[in-house]
Structures are given as structure tokens and as C-alpha cells.
PDB file of C-alpha atoms in Angstrom:
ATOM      1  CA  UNK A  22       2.897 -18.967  19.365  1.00  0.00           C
ATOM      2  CA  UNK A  23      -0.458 -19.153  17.381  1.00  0.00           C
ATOM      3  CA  UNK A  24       0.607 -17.052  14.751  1.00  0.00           C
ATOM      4  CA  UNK A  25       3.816 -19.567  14.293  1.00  0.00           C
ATOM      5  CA  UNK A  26       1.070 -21.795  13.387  1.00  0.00           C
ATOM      6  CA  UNK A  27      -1.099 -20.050  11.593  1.00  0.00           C
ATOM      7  CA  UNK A  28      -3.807 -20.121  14.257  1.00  0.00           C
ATOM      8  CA  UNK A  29      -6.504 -17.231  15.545  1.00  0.00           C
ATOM      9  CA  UNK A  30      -5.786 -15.452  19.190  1.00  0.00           C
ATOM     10  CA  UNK A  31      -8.205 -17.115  21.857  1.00  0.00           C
ATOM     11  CA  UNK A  32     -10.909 -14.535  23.812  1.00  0.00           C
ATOM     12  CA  UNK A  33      -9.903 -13.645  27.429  1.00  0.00           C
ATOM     13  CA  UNK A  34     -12.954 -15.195  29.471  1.00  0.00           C
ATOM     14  CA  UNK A  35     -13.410 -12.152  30.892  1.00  0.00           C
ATOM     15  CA  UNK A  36     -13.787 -10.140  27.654  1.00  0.00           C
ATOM     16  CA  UNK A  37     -16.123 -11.934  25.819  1.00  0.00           C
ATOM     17  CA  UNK A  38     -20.154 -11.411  25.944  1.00  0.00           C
ATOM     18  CA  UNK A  39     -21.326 -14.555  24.317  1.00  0.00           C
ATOM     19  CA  UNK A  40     -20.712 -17.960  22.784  1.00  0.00           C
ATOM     20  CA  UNK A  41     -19.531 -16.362  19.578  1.00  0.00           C
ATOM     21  CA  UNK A  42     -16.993 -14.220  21.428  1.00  0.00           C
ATOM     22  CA  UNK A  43     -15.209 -17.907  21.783  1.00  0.00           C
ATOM     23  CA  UNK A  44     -15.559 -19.215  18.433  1.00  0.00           C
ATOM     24  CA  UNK A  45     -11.465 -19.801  18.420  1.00  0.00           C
ATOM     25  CA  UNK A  46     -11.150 -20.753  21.767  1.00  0.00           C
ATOM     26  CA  UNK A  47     -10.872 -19.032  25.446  1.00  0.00           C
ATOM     27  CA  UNK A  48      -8.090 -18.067  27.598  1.00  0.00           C
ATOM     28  CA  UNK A  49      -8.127 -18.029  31.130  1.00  0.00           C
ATOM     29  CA  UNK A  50      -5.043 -16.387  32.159  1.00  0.00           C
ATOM     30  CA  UNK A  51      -4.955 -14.368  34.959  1.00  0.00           C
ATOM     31  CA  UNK A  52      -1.948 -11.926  35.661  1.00  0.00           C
ATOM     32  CA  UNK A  53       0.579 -12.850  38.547  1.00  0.00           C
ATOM     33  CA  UNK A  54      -1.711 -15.910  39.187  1.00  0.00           C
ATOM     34  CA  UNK A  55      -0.148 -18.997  41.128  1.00  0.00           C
ATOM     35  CA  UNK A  56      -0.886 -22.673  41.162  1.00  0.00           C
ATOM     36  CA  UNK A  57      -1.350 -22.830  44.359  1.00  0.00           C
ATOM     37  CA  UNK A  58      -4.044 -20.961  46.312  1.00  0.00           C
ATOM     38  CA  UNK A  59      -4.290 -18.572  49.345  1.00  0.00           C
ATOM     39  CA  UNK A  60      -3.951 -21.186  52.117  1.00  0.00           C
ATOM     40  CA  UNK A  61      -1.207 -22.570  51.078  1.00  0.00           C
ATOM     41  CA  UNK A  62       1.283 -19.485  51.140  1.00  0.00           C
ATOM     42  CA  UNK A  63      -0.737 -18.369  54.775  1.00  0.00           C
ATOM     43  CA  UNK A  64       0.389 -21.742  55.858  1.00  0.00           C
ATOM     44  CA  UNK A  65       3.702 -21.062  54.799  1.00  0.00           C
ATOM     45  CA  UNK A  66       4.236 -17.748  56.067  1.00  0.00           C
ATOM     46  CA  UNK A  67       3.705 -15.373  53.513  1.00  0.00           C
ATOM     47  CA  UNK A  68       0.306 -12.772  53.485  1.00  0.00           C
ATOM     48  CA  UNK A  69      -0.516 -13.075  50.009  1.00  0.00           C
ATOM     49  CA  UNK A  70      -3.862 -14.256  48.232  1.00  0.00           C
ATOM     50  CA  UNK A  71      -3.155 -14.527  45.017  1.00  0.00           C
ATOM     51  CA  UNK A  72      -5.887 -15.566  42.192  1.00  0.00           C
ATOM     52  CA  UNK A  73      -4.724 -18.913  41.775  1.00  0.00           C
ATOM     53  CA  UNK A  74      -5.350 -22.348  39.263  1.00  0.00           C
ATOM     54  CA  UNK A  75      -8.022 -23.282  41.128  1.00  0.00           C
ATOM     55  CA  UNK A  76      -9.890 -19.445  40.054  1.00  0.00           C
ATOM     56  CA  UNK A  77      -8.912 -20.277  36.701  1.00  0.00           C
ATOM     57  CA  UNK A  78     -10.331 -23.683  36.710  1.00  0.00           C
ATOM     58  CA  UNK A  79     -13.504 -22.542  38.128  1.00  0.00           C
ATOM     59  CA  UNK A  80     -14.015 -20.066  35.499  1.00  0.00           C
ATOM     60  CA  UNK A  81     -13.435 -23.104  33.272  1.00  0.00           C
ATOM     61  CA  UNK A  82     -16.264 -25.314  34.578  1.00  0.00           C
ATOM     62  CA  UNK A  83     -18.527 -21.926  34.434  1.00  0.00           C
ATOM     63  CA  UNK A  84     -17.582 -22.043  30.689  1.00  0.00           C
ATOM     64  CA  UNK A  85     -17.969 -24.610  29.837  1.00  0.00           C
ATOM     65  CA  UNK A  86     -21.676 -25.622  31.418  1.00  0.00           C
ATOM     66  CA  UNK A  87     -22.224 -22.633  28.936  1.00  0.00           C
ATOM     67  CA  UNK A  88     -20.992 -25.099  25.933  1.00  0.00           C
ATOM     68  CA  UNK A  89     -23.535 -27.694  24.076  1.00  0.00           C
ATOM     69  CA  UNK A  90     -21.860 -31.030  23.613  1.00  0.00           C
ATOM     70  CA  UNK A  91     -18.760 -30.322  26.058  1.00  0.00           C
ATOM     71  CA  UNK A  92     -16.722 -33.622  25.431  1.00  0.00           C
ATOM     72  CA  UNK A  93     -17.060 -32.604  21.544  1.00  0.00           C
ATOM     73  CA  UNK A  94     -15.779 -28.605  22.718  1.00  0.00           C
ATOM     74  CA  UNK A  95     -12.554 -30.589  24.247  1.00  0.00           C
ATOM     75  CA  UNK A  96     -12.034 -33.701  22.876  1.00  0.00           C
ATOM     76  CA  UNK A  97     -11.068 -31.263  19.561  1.00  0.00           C
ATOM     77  CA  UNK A  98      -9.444 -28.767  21.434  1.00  0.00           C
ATOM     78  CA  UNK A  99      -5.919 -27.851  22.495  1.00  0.00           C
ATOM     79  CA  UNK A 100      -5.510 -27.034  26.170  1.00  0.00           C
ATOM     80  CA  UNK A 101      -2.724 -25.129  27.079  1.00  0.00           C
ATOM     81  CA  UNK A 102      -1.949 -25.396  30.929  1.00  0.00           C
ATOM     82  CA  UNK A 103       0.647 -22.956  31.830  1.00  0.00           C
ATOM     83  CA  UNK A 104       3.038 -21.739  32.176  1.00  0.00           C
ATOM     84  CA  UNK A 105       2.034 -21.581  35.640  1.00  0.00           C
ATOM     85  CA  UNK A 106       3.619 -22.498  39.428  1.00  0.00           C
ATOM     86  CA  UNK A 107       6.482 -19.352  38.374  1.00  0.00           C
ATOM     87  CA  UNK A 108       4.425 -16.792  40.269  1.00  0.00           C
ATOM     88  CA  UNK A 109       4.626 -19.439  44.027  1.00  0.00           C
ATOM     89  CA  UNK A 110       8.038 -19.135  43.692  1.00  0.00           C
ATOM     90  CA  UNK A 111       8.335 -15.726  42.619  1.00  0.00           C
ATOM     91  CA  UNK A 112       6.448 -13.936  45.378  1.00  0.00           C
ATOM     92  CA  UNK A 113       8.168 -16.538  47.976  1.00  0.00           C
ATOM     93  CA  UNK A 114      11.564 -15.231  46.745  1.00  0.00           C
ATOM     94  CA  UNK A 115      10.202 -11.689  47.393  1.00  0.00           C
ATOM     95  CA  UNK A 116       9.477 -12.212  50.443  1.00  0.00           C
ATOM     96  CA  UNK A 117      12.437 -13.181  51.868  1.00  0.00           C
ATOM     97  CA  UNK A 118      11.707 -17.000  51.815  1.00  0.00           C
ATOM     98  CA  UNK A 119      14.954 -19.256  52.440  1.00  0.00           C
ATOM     99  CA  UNK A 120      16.064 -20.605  48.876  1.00  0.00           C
ATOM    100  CA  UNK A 121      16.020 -23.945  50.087  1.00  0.00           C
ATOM    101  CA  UNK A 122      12.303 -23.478  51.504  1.00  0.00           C
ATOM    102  CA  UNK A 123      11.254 -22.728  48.281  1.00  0.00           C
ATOM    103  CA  UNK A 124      12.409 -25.285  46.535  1.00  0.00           C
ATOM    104  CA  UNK A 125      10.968 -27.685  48.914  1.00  0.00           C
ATOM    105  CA  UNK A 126       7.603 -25.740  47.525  1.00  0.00           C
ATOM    106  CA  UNK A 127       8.338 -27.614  44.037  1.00  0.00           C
ATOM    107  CA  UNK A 128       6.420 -30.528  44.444  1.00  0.00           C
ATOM    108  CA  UNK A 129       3.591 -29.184  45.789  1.00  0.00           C
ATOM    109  CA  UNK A 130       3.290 -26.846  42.450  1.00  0.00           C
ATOM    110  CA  UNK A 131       3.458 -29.802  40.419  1.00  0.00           C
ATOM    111  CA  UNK A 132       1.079 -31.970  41.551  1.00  0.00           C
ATOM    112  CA  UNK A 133      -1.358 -28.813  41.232  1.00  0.00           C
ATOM    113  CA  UNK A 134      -0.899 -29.054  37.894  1.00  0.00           C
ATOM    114  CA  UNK A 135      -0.890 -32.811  37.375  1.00  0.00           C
ATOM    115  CA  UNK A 136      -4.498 -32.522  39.285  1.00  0.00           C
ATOM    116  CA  UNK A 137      -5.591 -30.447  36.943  1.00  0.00           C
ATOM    117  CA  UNK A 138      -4.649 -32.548  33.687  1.00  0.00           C
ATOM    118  CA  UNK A 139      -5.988 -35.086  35.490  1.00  0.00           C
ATOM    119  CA  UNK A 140      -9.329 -33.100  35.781  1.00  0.00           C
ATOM    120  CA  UNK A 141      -9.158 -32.082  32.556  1.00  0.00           C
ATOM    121  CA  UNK A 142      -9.030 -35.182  30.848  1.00  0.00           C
ATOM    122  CA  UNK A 143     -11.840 -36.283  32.957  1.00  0.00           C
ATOM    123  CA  UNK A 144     -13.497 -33.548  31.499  1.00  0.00           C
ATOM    124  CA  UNK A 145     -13.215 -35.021  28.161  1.00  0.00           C
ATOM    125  CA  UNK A 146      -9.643 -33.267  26.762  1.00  0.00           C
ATOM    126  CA  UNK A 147      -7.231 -35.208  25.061  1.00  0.00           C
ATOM    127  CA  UNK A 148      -4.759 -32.965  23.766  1.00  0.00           C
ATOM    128  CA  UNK A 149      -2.472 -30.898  26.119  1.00  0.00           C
ATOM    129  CA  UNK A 150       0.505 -28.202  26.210  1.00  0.00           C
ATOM    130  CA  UNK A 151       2.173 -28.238  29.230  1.00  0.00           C
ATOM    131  CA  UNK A 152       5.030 -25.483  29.629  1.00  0.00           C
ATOM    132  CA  UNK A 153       7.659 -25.528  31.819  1.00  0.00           C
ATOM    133  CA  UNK A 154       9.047 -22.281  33.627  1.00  0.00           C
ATOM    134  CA  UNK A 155      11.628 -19.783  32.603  1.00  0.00           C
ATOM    135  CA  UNK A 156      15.088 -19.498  33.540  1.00  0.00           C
ATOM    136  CA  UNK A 157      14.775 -17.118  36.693  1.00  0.00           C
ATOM    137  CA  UNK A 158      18.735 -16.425  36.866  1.00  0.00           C
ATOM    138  CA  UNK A 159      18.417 -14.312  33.958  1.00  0.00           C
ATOM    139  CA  UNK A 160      15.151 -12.718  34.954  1.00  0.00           C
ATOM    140  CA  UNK A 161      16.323  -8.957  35.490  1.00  0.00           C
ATOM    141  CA  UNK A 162      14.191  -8.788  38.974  1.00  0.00           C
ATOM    142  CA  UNK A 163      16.305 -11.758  40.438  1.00  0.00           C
ATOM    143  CA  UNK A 164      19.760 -10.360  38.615  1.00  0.00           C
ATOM    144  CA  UNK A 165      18.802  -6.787  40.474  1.00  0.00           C
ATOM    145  CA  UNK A 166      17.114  -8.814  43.788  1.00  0.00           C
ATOM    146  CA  UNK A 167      19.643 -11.129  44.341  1.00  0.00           C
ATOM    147  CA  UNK A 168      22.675 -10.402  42.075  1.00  0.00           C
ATOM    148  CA  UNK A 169      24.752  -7.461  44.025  1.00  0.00           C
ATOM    149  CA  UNK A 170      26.004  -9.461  47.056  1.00  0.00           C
ATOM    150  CA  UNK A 171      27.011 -12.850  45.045  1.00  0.00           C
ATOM    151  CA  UNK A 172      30.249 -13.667  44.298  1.00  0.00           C
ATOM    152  CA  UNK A 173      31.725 -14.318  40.762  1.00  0.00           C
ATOM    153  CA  UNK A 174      31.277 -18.243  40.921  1.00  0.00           C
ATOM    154  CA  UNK A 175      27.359 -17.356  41.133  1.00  0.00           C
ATOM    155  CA  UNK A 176      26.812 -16.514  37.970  1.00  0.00           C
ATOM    156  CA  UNK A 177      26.880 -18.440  34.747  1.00  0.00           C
ATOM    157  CA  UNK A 178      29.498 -17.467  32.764  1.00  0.00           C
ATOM    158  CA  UNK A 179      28.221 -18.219  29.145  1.00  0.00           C
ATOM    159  CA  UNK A 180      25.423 -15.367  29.912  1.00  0.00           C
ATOM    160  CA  UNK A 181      25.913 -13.504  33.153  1.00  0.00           C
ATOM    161  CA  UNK A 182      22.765 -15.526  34.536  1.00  0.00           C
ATOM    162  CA  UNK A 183      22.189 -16.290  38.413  1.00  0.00           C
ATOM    163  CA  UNK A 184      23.119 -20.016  38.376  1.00  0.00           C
ATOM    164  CA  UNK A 185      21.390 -21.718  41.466  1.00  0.00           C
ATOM    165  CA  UNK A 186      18.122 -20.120  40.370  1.00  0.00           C
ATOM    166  CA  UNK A 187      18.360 -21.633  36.952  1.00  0.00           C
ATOM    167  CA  UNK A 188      19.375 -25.081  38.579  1.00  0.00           C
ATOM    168  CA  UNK A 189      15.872 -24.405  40.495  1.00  0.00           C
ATOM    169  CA  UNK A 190      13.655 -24.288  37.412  1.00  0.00           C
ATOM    170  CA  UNK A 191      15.226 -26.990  35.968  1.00  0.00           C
ATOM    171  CA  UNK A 192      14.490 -29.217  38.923  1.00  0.00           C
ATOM    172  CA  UNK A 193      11.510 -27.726  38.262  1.00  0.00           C
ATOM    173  CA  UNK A 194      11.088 -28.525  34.857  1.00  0.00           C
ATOM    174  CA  UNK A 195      12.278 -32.355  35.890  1.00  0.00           C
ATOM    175  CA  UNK A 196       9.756 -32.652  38.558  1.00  0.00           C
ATOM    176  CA  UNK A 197       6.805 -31.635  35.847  1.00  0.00           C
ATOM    177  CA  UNK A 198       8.288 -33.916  32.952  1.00  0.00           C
ATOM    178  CA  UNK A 199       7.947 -36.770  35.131  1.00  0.00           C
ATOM    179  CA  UNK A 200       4.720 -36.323  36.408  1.00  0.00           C
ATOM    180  CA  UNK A 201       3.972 -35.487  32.874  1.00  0.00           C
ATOM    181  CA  UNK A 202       5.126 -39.014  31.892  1.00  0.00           C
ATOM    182  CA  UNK A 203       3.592 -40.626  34.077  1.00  0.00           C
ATOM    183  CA  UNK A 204      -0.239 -38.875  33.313  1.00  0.00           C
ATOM    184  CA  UNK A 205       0.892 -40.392  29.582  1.00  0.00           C
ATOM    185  CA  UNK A 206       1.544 -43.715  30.901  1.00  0.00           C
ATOM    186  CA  UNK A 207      -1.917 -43.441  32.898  1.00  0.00           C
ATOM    187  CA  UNK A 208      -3.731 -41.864  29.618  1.00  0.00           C
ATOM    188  CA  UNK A 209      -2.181 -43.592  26.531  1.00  0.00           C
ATOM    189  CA  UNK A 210      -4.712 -42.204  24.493  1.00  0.00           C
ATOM    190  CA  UNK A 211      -4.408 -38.271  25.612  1.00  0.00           C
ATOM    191  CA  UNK A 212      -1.447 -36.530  23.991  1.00  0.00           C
ATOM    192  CA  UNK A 213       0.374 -34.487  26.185  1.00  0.00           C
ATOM    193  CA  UNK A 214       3.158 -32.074  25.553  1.00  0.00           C
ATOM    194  CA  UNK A 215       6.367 -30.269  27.030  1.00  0.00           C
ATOM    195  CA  UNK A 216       6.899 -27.157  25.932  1.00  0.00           C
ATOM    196  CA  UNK A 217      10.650 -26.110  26.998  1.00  0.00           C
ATOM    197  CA  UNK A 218      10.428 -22.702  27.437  1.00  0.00           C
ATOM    198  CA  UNK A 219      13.348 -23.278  29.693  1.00  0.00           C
ATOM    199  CA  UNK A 220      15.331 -24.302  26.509  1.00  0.00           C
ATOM    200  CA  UNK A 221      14.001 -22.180  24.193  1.00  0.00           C
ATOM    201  CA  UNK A 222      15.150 -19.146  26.609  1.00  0.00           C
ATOM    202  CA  UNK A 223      18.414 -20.197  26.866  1.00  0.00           C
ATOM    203  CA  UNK A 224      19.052 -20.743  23.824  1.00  0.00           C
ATOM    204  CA  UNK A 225      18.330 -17.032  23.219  1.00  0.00           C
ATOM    205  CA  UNK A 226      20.385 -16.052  26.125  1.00  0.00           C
ATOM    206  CA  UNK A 227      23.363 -17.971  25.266  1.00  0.00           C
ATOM    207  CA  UNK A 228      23.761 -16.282  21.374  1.00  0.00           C
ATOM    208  CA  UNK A 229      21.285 -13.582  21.490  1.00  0.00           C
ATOM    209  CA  UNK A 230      23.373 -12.671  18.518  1.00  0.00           C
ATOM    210  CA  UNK A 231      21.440 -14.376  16.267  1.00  0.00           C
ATOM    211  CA  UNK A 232      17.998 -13.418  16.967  1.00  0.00           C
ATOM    212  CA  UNK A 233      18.271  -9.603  17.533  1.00  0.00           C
ATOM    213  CA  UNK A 234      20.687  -6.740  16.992  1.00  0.00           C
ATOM    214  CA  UNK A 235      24.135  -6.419  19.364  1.00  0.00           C
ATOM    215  CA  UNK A 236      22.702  -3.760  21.741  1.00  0.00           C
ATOM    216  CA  UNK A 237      19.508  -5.721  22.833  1.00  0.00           C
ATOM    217  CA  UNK A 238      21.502  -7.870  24.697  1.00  0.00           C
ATOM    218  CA  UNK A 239      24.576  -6.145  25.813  1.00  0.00           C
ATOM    219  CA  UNK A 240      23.978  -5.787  29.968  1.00  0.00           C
ATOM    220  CA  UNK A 241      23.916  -9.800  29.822  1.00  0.00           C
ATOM    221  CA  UNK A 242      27.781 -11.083  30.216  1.00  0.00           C
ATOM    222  CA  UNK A 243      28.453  -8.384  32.497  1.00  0.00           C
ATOM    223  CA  UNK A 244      24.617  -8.185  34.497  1.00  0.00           C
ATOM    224  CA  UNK A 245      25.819  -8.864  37.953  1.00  0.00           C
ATOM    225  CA  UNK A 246      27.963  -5.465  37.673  1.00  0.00           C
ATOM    226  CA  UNK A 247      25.264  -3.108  36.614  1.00  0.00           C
ATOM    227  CA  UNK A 248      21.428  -2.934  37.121  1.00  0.00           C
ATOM    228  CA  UNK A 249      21.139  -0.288  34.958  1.00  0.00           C
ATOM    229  CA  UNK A 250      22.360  -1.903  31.805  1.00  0.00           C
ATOM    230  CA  UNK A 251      20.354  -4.831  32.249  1.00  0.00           C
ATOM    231  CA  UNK A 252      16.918  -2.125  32.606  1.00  0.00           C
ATOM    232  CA  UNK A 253      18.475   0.202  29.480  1.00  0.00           C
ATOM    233  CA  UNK A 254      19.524  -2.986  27.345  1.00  0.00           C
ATOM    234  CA  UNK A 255      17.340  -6.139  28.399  1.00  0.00           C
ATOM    235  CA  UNK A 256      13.808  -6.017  28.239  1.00  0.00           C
ATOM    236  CA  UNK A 257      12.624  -9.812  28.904  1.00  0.00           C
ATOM    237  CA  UNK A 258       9.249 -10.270  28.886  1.00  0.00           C
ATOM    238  CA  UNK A 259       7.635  -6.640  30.047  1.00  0.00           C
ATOM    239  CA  UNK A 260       5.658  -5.247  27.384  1.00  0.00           C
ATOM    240  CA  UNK A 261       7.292  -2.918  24.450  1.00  0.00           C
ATOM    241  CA  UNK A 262       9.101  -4.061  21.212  1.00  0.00           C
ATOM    242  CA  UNK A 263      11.886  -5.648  22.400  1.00  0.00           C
ATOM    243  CA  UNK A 264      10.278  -7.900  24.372  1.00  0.00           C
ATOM    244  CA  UNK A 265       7.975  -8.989  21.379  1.00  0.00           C
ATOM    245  CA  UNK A 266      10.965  -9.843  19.405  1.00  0.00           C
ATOM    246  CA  UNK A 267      11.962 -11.672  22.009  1.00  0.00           C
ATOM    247  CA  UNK A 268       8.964 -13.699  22.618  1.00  0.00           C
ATOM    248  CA  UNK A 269       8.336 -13.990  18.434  1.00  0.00           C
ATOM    249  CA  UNK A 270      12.099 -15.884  19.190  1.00  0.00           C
ATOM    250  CA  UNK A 271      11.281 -18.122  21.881  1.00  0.00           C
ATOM    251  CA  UNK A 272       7.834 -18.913  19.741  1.00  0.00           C
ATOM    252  CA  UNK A 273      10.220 -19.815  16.289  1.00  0.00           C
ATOM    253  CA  UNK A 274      12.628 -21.426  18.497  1.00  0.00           C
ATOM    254  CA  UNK A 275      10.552 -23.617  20.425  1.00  0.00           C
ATOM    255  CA  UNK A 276       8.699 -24.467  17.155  1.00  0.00           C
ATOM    256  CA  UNK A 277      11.827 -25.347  15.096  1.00  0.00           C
ATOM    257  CA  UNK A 278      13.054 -27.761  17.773  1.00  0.00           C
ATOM    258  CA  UNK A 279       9.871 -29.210  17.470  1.00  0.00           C
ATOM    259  CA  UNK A 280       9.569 -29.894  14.578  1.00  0.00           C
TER     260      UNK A 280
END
């Protein structure tokens, strides 16, 4: 996505050594991290403690007590928040939890994230990215996971994907938009935007055709009748080649509708 706009890579936090290590900014990702922390899935039943937003917001307040002027650092900046709340649900559908459980987990993944906009511009930020999650039913791990005792009518037939689990990130996605809207309502002078990655996605799965050559794609219509094809064909996001063509897509895609 930077590169779409011309713009520099930001420094892990973890990787850099000193205030010049940040000169272009600093991310603060953490793999598999969740939005919502350790008590919350022991609470829920699930023995997992994840790092979670609130490690990643700590590591932000340690940065940035290491900045001069702060509210100048992020009243220029960019903050990019997300995508993030995808890794609850994931390792809730792992293990075992009742669909309808986890969806009732929604909510409390969004207002993580509209706390910590809300902290942010407190901070002094006033321009935001916001992403909203991916289309699980096409994720190969839920196709594999979940596909082989569904029925036909379980899958969308424009692209082979599970369909209830991409009706789940698009409630999802609606949850977060309004809570987005409202934090713009609240903040009429931050500027805060969606980034449909949902969309963007889908719009990849649904004519792959025209982003990258026949084969990439070819396990999709028929997904739900062999794992392997989806592993030989369909990389999604796991590092290697494919998957950066893919993402270099969803980057041009999302940009383009944009714009």
C-alpha cells in the first residue's frame, strides 16, 4: 500500500535502535495479535493469551514519550489501526467455539478499536485508516476447517467461498463503519477512513481473471471438493510470490476505488 503511493516502509518498533530508525514512521504490528486481550478469551472459554491491542498500544505510549513535540509527531501523521479483531475470531473458530458465540464476540472487538481511536485522537492524531477484515469464507484454513461436511447451498457460488463466514465479516465490517461514523460525528475535525479490504478481496475473488494468470486461481469455484487444489493453486496471504501479487492487487484495487 505505501508503494501505491509513493511512500517509504515504516520501522517495526521492535527493530529500530534510535529516533532516526523512525524517520518515516513506526509500525507496531504484532503477528497473530488480537484486539482483545488475555482475559477476555479466559472468560470466554478459550486458554489463549495472545499479544493483544492493548501490547501494541503500550508500545505506542513508550514511543512516543521518546518523541519531542508529540502532538506535532501525530497531528502530521497517518495512523493506520488495523486490520485487527480477525485474529479473536480466528482462534475462537479454532477452537471449536459455536458460530453464533462468536459472532456475539463482534461488538466487543469493535469497541476495542473505537477506544483506541478515541485514545488516539486524544493523543493528538487527526488522520486515521481504519481497515475492515477479510472475507474468511475464502480463507483456505476455514475452506479446509469447515468446508468438507457443508452442503452445496453453503458455499457461494460466484467463487466457491464459505458463505455464512463472509456474512460474519461483513456484519463485521457494518458494526466498525458505524462506530466509525459516529467517532466522525464526535471528531469533525479528525479524518477518519474505511479501508474495504473486504471489497477489495472480493473483487479479486470474484474475476481473479483479471489480476493474475488462469492457474493462480483455479481450486476457487470448485474449493469445497478439494483441499489440495486450493494449497497447490491459492496462496492468499502466506508469504511467497503469489501472495504478493495478490496483495500488490488488493493495494491497486483498493486505491482505484478510492480514488
Amino acid at each position: 500500500m505505501p508503494q501505491e503511493f509513493g511512500l517509504a516502509n515504516v520501522t517495526a518498533i521492535q527493530a529500530g535502535t534510535a529516533p532516526g530508525d523512525f524517520q518515516h514512521g513506526a509500525n507496531f504490528a504484532i503477528i497473530s495479535a488480537t484486539a482483545n486481550n488475555g482475559s477476555f478469551f479466559t472468560s470466554n472459554g478459550m486458554s489463549i493469551n495472545p499479544y493483544s491491542l492493548d501490547t501494541q498500544m503500550l508500545w505506542f505510549r513508550s514511543h512516543l514519550r521518546s518523541q519531542q513535540n508529540v502532538s506535532d509527531v501525530l497531528g502530521g501523521a497517518l495512523v493506520a489501526l488495523g486490520e485487527i479483531g480477525g485474529n479473536d475470531y480466528n482462534f475462537a473458530f479454532s477452537s471449536g467455539v459455536a458460530r453464533e458465540k462468536v459472532r456475539a464476540f463482534v461488538p466487543a472487538v469493535v469497541d476495542k478499536l473505537g477506544a483506541a481511536v478515541e485514545e488516539l485522537i486524544g493523543m493528538g492524531a487527526r488522520a486515521f485508516v481504519v481497515p475492515g477484515n477479510l472475507p474468511f469464507g475464502c480463507a483456505p484454513l476455514y475452506l479446509r476447517r469447515f468446508g468438507a461436511a457443508r452442503a452445496e447451498w453453503d458455499y457461494d457460488p460466484r467463487t466457491g467461498c464459505l458463505a455464512w463466514f463472509n456474512r460474519f465479516a461483513e456484519y463485521h465490517n457494518r458494526l466498525l463503519n458505524a462506530r466509525l461514523d459516529a467517532l466522525r460525528q464526535k471528531h469533525p475535525d479528525v479524518t477518519i477512513v474505511y479501508a474495504d479490504w473486504y471489497g477489495a478481496m472480493m473483487s479479486i475473488f470474484q474475476a481473479p481473471g483479471k489480476l493474475a494468470p488462469g492457474a493462480l486461481f483455479a481450486g476457487m469455484a470448485t474449493s469445497h471438493q478439494s483441499a489440495f487444489r486450493i494449497c497447490q493453486f491459492f496462496r492468499h496471504d502466506n508469504v511467497g510470490p503469489v501472495a504478493l501479487e495478490t496483495l500488490s492487487g488488493k493495494a491497486t484495487t483498493m486505491v482505484t476505488q478510492g480514488s
